[in-house]
Coordinates of C-alpha atoms in Angstrom, one line a residue:
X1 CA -9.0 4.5 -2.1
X2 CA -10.4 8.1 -0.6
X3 CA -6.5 8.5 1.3
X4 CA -6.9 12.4 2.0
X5 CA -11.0 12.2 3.2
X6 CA -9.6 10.1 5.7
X7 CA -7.5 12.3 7.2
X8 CA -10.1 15.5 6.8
X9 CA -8.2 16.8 4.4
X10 CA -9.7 20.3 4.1
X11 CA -8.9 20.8 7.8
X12 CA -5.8 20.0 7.5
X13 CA -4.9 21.9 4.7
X14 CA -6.7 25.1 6.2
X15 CA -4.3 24.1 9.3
X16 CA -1.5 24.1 6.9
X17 CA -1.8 27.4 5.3
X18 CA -2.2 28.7 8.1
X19 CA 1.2 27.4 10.5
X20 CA 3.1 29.7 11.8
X21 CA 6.6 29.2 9.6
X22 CA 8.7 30.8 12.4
X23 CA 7.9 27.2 14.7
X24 CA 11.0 25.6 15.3
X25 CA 10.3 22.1 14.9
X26 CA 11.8 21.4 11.5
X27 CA 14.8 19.4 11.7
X28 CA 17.5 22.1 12.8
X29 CA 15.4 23.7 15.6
X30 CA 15.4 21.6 19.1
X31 CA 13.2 22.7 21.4
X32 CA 13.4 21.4 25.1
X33 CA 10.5 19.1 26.3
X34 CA 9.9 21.7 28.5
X35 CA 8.2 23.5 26.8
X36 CA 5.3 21.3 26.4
X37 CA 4.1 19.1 23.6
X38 CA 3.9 20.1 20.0
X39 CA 0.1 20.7 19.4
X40 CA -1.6 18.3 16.0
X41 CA -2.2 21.4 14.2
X42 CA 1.3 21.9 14.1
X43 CA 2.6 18.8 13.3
X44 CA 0.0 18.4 10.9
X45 CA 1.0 21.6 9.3
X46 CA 4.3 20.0 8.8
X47 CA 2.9 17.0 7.5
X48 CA 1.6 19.2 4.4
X49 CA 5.1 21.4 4.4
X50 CA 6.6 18.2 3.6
X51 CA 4.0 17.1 1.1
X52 CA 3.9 20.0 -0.5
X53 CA 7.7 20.8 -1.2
X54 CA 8.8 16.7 -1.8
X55 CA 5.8 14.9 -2.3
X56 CA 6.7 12.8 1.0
X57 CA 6.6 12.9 4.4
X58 CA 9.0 11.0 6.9
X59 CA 9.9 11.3 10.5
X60 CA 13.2 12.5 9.9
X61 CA 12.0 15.2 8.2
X62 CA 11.0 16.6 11.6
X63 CA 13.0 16.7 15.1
X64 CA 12.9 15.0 18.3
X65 CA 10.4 17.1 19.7
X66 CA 7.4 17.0 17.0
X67 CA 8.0 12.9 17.1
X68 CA 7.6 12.5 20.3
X69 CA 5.0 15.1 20.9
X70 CA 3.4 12.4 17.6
X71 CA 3.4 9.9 19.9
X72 CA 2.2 10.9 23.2
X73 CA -1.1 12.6 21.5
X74 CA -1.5 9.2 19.1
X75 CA -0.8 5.4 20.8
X76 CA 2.8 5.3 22.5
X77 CA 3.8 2.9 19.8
X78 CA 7.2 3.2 18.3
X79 CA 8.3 1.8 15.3
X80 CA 11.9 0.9 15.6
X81 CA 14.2 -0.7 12.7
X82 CA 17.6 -1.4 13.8
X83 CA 21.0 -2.5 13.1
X84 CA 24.7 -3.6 14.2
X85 CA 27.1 -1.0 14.7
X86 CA 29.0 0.1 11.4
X87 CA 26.2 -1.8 8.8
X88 CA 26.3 -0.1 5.5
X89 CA 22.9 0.7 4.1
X90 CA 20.6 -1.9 4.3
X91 CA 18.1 -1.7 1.1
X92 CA 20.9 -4.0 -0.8
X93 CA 20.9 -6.5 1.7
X94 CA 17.8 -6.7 3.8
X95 CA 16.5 -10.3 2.0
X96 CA 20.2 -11.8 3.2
X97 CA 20.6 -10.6 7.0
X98 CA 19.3 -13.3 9.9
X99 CA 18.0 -11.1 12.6
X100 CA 18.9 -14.1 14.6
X101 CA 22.5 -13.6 14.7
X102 CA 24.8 -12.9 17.3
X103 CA 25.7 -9.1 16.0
X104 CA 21.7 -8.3 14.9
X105 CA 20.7 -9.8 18.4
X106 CA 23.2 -8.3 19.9
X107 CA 22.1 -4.9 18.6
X108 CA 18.5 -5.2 19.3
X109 CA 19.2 -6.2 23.0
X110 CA 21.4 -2.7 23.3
X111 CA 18.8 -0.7 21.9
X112 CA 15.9 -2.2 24.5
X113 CA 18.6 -1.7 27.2
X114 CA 18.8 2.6 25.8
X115 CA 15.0 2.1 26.0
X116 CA 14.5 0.8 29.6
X117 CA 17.1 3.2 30.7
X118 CA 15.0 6.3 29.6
X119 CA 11.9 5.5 30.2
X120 CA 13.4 4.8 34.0
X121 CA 12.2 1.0 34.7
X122 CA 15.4 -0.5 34.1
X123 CA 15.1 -3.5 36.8
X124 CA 11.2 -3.9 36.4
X125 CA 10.9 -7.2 35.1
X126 CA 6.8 -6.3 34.8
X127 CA 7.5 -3.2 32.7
X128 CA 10.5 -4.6 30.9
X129 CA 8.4 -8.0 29.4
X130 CA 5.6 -5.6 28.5
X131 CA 8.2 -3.2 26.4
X132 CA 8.4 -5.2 23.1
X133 CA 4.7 -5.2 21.4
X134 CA 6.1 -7.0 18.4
X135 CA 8.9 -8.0 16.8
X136 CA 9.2 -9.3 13.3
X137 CA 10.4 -12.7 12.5
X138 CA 12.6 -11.5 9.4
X139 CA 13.4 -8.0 9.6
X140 CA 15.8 -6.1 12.1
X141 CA 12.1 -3.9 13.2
X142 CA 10.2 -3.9 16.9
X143 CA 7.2 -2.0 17.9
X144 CA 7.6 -0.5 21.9
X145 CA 5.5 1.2 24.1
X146 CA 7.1 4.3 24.9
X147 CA 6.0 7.5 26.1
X148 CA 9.6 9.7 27.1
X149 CA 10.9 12.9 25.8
X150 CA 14.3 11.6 25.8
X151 CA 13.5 7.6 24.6
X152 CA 12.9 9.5 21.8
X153 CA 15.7 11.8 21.5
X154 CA 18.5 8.5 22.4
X155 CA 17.0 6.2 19.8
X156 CA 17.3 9.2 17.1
X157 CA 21.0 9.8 18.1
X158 CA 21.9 6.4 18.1
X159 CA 24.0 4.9 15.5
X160 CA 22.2 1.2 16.5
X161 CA 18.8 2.8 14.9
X162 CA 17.6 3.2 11.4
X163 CA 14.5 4.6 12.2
X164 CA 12.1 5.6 15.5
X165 CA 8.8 6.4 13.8
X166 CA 5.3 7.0 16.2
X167 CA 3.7 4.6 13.5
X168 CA 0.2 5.1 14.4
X169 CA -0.4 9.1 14.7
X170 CA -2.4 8.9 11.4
X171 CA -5.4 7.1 12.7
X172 CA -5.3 10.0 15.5
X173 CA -4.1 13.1 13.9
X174 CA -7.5 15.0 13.3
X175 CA -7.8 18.0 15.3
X176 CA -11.3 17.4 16.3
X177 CA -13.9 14.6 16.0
X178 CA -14.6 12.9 12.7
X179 CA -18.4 14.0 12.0
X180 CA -20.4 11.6 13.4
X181 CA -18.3 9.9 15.9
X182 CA -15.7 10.0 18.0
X183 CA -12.2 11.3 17.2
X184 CA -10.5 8.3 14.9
X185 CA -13.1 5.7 14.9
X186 CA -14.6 7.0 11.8
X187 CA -11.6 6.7 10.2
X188 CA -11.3 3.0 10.3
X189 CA -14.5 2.8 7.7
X190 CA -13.0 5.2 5.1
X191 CA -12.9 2.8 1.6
X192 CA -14.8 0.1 3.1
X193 CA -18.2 -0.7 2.2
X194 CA -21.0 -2.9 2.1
X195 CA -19.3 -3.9 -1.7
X196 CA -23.3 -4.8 -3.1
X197 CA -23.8 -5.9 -6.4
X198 CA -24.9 -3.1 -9.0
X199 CA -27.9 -3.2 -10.0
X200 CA -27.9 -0.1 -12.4
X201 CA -25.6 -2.5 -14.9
X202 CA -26.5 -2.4 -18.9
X203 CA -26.1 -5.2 -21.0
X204 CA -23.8 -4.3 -23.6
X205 CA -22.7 -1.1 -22.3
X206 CA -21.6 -2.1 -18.7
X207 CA -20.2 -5.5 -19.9
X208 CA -20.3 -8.1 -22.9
X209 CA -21.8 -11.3 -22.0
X210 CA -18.8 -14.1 -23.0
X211 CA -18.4 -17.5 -22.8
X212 CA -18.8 -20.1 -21.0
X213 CA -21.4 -17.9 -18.9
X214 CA -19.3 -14.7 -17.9
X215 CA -19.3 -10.9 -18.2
X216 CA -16.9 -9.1 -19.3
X217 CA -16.1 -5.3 -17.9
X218 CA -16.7 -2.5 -20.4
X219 CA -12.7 -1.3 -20.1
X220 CA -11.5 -4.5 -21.3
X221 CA -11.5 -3.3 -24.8
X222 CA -9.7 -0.3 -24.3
X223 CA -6.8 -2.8 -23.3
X224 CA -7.6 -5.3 -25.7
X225 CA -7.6 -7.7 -22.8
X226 CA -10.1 -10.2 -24.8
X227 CA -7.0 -10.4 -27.7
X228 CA -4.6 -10.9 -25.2
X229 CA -6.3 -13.7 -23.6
X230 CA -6.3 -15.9 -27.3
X231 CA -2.6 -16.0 -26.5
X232 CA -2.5 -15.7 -22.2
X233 CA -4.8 -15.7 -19.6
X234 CA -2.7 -16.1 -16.6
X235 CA -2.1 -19.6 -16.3
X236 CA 1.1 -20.9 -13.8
X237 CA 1.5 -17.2 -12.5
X238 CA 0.8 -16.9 -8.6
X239 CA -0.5 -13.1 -7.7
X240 CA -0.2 -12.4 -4.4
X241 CA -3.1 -9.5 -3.0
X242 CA -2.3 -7.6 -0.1
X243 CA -5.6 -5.9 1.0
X244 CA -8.3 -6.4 3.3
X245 CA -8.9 -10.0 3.1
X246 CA -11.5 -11.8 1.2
X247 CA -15.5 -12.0 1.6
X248 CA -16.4 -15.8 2.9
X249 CA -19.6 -15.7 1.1
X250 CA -18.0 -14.8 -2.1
X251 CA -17.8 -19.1 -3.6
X252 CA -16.4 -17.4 -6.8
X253 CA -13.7 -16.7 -4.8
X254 CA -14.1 -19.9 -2.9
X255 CA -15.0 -23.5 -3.4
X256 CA -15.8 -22.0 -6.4
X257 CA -12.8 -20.6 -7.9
X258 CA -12.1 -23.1 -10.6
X259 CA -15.4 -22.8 -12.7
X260 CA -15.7 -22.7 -16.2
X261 CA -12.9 -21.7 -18.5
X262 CA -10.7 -21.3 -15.1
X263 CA -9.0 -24.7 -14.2
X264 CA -5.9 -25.7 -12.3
X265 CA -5.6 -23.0 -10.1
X266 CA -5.3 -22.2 -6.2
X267 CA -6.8 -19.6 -4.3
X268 CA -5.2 -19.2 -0.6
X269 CA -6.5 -17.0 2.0
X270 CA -4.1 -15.8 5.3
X271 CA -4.5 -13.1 7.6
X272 CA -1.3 -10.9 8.9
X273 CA -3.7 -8.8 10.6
X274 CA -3.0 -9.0 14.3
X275 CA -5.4 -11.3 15.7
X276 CA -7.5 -11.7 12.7
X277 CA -8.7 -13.9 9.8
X278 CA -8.7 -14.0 5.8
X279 CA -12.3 -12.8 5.8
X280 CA -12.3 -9.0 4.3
X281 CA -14.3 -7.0 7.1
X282 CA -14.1 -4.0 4.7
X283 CA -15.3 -5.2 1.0
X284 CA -12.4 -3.9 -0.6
X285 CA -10.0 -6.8 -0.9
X286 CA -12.8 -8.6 -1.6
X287 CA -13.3 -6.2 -5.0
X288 CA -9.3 -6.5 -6.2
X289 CA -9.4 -10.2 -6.2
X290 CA -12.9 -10.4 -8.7
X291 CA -10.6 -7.5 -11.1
X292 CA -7.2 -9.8 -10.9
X293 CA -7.8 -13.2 -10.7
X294 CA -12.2 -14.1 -10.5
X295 CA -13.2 -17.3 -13.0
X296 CA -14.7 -17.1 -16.0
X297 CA -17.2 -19.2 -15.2
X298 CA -20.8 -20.5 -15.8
X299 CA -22.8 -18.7 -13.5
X300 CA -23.0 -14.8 -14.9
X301 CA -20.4 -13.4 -12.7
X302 CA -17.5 -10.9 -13.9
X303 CA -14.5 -12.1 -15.3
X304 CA -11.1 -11.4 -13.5
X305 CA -8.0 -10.3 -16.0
X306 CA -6.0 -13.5 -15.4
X307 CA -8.6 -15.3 -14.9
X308 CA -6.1 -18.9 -14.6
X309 CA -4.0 -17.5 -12.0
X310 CA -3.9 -18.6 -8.7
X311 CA -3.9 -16.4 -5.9
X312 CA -3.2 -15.6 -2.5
X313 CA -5.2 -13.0 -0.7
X314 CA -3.8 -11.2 2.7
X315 CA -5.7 -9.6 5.3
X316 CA -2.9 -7.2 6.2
X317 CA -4.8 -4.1 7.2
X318 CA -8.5 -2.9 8.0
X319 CA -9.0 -0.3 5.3
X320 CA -6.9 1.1 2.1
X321 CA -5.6 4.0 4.6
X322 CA -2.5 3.0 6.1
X323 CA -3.4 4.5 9.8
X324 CA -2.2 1.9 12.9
X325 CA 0.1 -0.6 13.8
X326 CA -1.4 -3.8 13.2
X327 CA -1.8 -2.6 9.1
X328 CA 1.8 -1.6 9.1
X329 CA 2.5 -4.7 10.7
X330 CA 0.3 -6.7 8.8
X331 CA 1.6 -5.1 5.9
X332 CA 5.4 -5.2 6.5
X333 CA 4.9 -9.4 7.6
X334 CA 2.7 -9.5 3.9
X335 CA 5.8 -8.3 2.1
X336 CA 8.2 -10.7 3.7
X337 CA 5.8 -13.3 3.1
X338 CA 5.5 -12.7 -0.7
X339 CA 9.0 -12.4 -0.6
X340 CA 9.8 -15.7 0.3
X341 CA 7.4 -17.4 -1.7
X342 CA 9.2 -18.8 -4.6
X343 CA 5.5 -19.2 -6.6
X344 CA 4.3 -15.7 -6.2
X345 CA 5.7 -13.5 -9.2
X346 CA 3.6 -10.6 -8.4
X347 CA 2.5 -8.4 -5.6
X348 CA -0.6 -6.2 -6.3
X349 CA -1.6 -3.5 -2.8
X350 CA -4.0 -0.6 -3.1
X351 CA -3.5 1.1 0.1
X352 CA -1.4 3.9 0.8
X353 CA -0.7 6.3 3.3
X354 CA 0.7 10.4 3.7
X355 CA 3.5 8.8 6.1
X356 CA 6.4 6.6 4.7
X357 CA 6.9 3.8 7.5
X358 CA 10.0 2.2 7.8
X359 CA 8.8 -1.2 8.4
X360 CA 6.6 -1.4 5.3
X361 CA 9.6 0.5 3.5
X362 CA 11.7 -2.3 4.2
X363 CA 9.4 -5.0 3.8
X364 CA 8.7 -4.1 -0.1
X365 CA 12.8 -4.2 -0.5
X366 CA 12.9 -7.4 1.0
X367 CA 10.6 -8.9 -1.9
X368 CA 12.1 -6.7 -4.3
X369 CA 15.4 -8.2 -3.6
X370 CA 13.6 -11.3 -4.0
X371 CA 12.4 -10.5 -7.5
X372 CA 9.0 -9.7 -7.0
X373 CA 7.0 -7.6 -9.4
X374 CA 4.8 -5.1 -7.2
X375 CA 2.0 -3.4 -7.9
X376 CA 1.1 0.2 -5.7
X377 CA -1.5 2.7 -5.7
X378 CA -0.5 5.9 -6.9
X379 CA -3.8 7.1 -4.7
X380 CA -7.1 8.3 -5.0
X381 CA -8.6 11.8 -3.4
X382 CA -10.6 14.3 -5.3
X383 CA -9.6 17.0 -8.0
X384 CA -9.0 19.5 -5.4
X385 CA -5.9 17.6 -3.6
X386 CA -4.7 15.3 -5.9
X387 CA -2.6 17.4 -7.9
X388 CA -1.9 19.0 -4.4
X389 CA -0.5 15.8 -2.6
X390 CA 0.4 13.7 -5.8
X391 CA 1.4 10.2 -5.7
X392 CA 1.2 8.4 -2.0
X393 CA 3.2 6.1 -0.3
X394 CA 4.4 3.7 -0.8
X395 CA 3.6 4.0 -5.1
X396 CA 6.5 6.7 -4.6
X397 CA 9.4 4.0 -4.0
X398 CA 11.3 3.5 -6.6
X399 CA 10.9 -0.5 -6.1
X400 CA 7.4 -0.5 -6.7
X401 CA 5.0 0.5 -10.3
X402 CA 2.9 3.1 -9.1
X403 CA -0.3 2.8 -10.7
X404 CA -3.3 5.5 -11.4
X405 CA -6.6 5.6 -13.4
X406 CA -7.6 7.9 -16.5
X407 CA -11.0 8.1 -18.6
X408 CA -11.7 6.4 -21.3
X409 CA -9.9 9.0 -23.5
X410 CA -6.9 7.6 -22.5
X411 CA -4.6 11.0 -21.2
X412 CA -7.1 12.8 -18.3
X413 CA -6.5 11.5 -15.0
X414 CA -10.1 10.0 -13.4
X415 CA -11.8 12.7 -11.4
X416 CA -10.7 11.6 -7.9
X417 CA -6.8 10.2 -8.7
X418 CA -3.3 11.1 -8.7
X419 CA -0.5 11.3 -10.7
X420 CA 2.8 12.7 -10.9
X421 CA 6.2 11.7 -11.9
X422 CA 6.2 8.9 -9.9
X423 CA 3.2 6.9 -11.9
X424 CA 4.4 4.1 -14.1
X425 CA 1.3 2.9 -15.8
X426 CA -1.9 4.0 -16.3
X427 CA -5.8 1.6 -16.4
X428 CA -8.8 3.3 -17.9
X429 CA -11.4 3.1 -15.2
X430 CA -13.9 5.8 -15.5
X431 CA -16.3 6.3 -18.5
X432 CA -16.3 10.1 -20.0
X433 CA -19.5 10.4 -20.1
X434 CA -21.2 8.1 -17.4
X435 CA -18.9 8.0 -14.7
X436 CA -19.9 4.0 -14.9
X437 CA -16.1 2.3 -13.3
X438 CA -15.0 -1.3 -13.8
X439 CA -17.0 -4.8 -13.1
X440 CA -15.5 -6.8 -10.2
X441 CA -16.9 -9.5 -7.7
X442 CA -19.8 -8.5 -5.0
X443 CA -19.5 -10.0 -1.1
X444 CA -21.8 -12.6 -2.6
X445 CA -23.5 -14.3 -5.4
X446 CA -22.6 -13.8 -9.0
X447 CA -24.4 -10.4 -9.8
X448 CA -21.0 -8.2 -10.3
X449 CA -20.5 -5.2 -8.3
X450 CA -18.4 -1.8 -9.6
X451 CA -15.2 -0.4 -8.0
X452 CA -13.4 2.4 -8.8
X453 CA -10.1 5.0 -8.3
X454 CA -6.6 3.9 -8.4
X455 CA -7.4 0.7 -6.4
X456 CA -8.7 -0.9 -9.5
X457 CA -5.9 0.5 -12.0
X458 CA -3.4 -1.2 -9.6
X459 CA -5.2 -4.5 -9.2
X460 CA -5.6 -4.6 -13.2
X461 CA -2.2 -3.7 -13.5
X462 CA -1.0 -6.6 -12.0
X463 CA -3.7 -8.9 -13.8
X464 CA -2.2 -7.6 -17.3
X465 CA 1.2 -8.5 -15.9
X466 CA 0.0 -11.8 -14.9
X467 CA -1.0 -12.6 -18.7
X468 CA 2.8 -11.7 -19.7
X469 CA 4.7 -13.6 -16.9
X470 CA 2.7 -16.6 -18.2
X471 CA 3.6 -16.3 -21.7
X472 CA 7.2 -15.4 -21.2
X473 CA 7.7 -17.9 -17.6
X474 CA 11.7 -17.4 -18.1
X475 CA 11.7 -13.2 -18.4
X476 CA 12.9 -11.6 -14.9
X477 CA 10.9 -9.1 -13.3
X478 CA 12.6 -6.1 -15.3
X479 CA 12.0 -8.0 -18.9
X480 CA 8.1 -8.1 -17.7
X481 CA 8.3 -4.6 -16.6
X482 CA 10.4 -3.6 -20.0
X483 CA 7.1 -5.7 -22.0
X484 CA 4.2 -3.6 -20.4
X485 CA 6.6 -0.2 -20.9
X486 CA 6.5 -0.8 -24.5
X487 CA 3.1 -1.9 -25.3
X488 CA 2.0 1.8 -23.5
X489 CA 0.4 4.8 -25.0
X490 CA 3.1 7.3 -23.8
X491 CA 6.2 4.7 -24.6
X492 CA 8.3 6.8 -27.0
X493 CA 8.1 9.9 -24.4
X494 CA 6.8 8.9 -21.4
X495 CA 5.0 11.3 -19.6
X496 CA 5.5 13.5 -16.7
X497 CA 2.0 12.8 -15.0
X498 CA 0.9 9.3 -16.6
X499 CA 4.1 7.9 -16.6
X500 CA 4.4 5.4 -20.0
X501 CA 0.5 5.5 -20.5
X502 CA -2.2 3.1 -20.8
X503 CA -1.3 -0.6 -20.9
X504 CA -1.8 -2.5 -24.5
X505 CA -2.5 -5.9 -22.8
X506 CA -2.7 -7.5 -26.3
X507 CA 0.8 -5.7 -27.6
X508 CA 2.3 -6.8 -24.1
X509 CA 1.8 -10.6 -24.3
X510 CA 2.4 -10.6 -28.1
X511 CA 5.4 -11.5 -30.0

């Protein structure tokens, strides 16, 4: 999950260091629109400030001028969550509110009225019908086209709004050009690949070859995943993935799903994606299905962890970079989803992003309210800017485990992830000595591919979990959470970069 590379880190930093502190465009400092729109290099200066002193970065942080100046130079869309006059904070509640209602619609309709009123078409029925890009189904959150100084400024002033975020500056926040292409598109590819199977592999090295006809991944053993599964192996526990979809030519992950020692399980494939299907057009969902949930089957192929769950595979986004509307929509709608799923126990997403979004934000506290146990990134860069940036969004909300990779010793963090305070659990996922990362599924056939970084922590993360929620089918969400904290390498002092350590899948699912 290469987060920073996508955003030309180096650049940006360079931009950083060198910002001008006396700019008044922290929150405090108002300039006029006059006086012209905020240039990137400034507002991605700020993006770092943030970063840098908090570990986060969100909208409010900044005033009216920098956000609008965001969205002019990025799409014109606007994220806005709102709410009924007087509403106490709505993390508590967000699961139980109908949008629908008189107040909630009555709210909504008062905030496109401040919004037709400033971007002066107030009375043009064309430009009014084409205000609203989106609007979601379950959450008091719209996307608008906007473009005015003061839209901005009303909506931020307004008690009716939670949040008015440009939601997708990150796909267009480079200074210049990507190498190789045209400002943005380039980014779109960043963690994506053609996900081909491996053929560098060594027989018992790489993997153990296991019954009925499977292979096992070499890190398996340094959870003691094979001892857990004599007691576990995922059975009646529904994982949901949130990631880039699923490769169609991947039958393991298919009409093949129930091979083998796998039986009795579902595999369902949707697409939140604006406008698009379940089929992963980036091979990375494609990878964190084979690590949670792929059969151990007959035909060679790598095992998944819970390898008799069922599992239900989202195309919410089109890379692990959280950079445009449609993936914080299709993320957002994901969450809600999951949420109201009374099957699905668990929700596993390696993607993050620099930029908190309010939509996504509130998504993951709707099916936290639900009781869903959820899985996040904790992100993946290089050993220049990872201990720079630490953990990403969303892996910093306290609603969510953030999850990261270390070596096979156990306590250093692999060579391009994070950490930091935020990190619950840890997944060994890089060899000392090698480099060699974890089996998972190819695009297609049954030769196993590799993946690596905190993508494939997270997904395993939520694989061990599986194997505890289907021992113990009665415990809550924080019971499971209290099992894998105590069968970790850092449980009697937890630590302040790794969080309670490396997962004992064997100690978790025992008695």
């Amino acid at each position: 999950m290469k987060i920073v590379n996508l955003f030309a880190a180096c650049m940006l930093f360079a931009t950083f260091m060198s910002c001008k502190r006396g700019e008044s465009v922290l929150q405090g400092g108002q300039p006029s629109a006059t006086e012209g729109v905020v240039p990137k290099s400034v507002i991605n200066g700020l993006v770092f400030e943030q970063l840098n002193k908090t570990g986060r970065f969100d909208w409010k942080m900044v005033n009216d001028s920098v956000v609008w100046s965001a969205l002019v130079q990025g799409d014109s869309i606007l994220s806005v969550g709102f709410q009924p006059a007087g509403t106490a904070e709505l993390s508590q509640e967000i699961d139980k509110i109908n949008v629908n209602a008189g107040n909630w619609q009555d709210a909504r309709q008062q905030v496109l009225n401040l919004i037709t009123e400033t971007e002066q078409f107030k009375g043009d029925a064309k430009q009014e019908k084409g205000l609203v890009t989106y609007q979601s189904p379950k959450l008091p959150v719209f996307y608008v086209k906007a473009s005015r100084f003061a839209t901005v400024k009303a909506l931020r002033a307004s008690a009716l709004v939670r949040y008015a975020e440009p939601v997708g500056y990150a796909r267009y926040m480079q200074v210049k050009p990507a190498s190789g292409g045209a400002s943005g598109s380039s980014l779109l590819t960043f963690g994506c690949d053609s996900n081909l199977a491996n053929t560098s592999l060594v027989p018992g090295v790489d993997y153990t070859n296991i019954t009925p006809g499977a292979k096992q991944s070499w890190n398996y053993v340094n959870h003691n995943i094979p001892q857990a599964w004599t007691q576990s192996t995922g059975a009646n526990v529904k994982i949901m993935l949130i990631d880039t979809g699923v490769s169609p030519t991947q039958d393991n992950l298919g009409s093949n799903f129930n091979q083998g020692a796998s039986s009795g399980r579902t595999i369902t494939k949707i697409a939140t994606w604006p406008g698009g299907t379940p089929a992963d057009v980036c091979g990375h969902g494609t990878k964190m299905a084979g690590v949670i949930a792929a059969p151990r089957g007959v035909s060679g192929s790598s095992a998944g962890i819970a390898y008799n769950a069922s599992l239900v595979t989202v195309h919410a986004a089109e890379n692990v970079v959280i950079l445009s509307p449609e993936s914080v929509q299709g993320i957002g709608d994901a969450y809600v989803i999951g949420g109201d799923d009374a099957n699905i126990k668990i929700i596993s997403m390696s993607m993050g992003s620099l930029f908190s979004f309010g939509h996504v934000t509130d998504g993951i506290r709707y099916a936290y309210n639900k009781g869903k146990l959820m899985f996040c990134a904790a992100g993946t860069t290089n050993s220049t800017f990872g201990p720079f940036l630490g953990v990403v969004y969303p892996a910093t909300m306290p609603e969510v485990q953030a999850v990261t990779g270390v070596k096979d010793n156990g306590t250093s963090p692999c060579e391009d992830c994070h950490s930091g305070r935020e990190v619950a659990f840890d997944i060994i996922m890089e060899k000392s000595t090698t480099g060699r990362n974890p089996l998972t599924t190819a695009a297609t056939g049954d030769a196993p591919s590799t993946v690596g970084g905190s993508s494939v922590a997270t997904a395993s993360a939520a694989g061990i979990a599986a194997l505890v929620w289907s021992k113990y089918p009665t415990y809550s969400r924080d019971s499971i959470v209290a099992r894998l904290r105590r069968a970790s390498s850092f449980y009697n002092n937890k630590h302040g970069q790794l969080g309670w350590g490396v997962i004992d899948a064997q100690k978790a699912v025992g008695n």
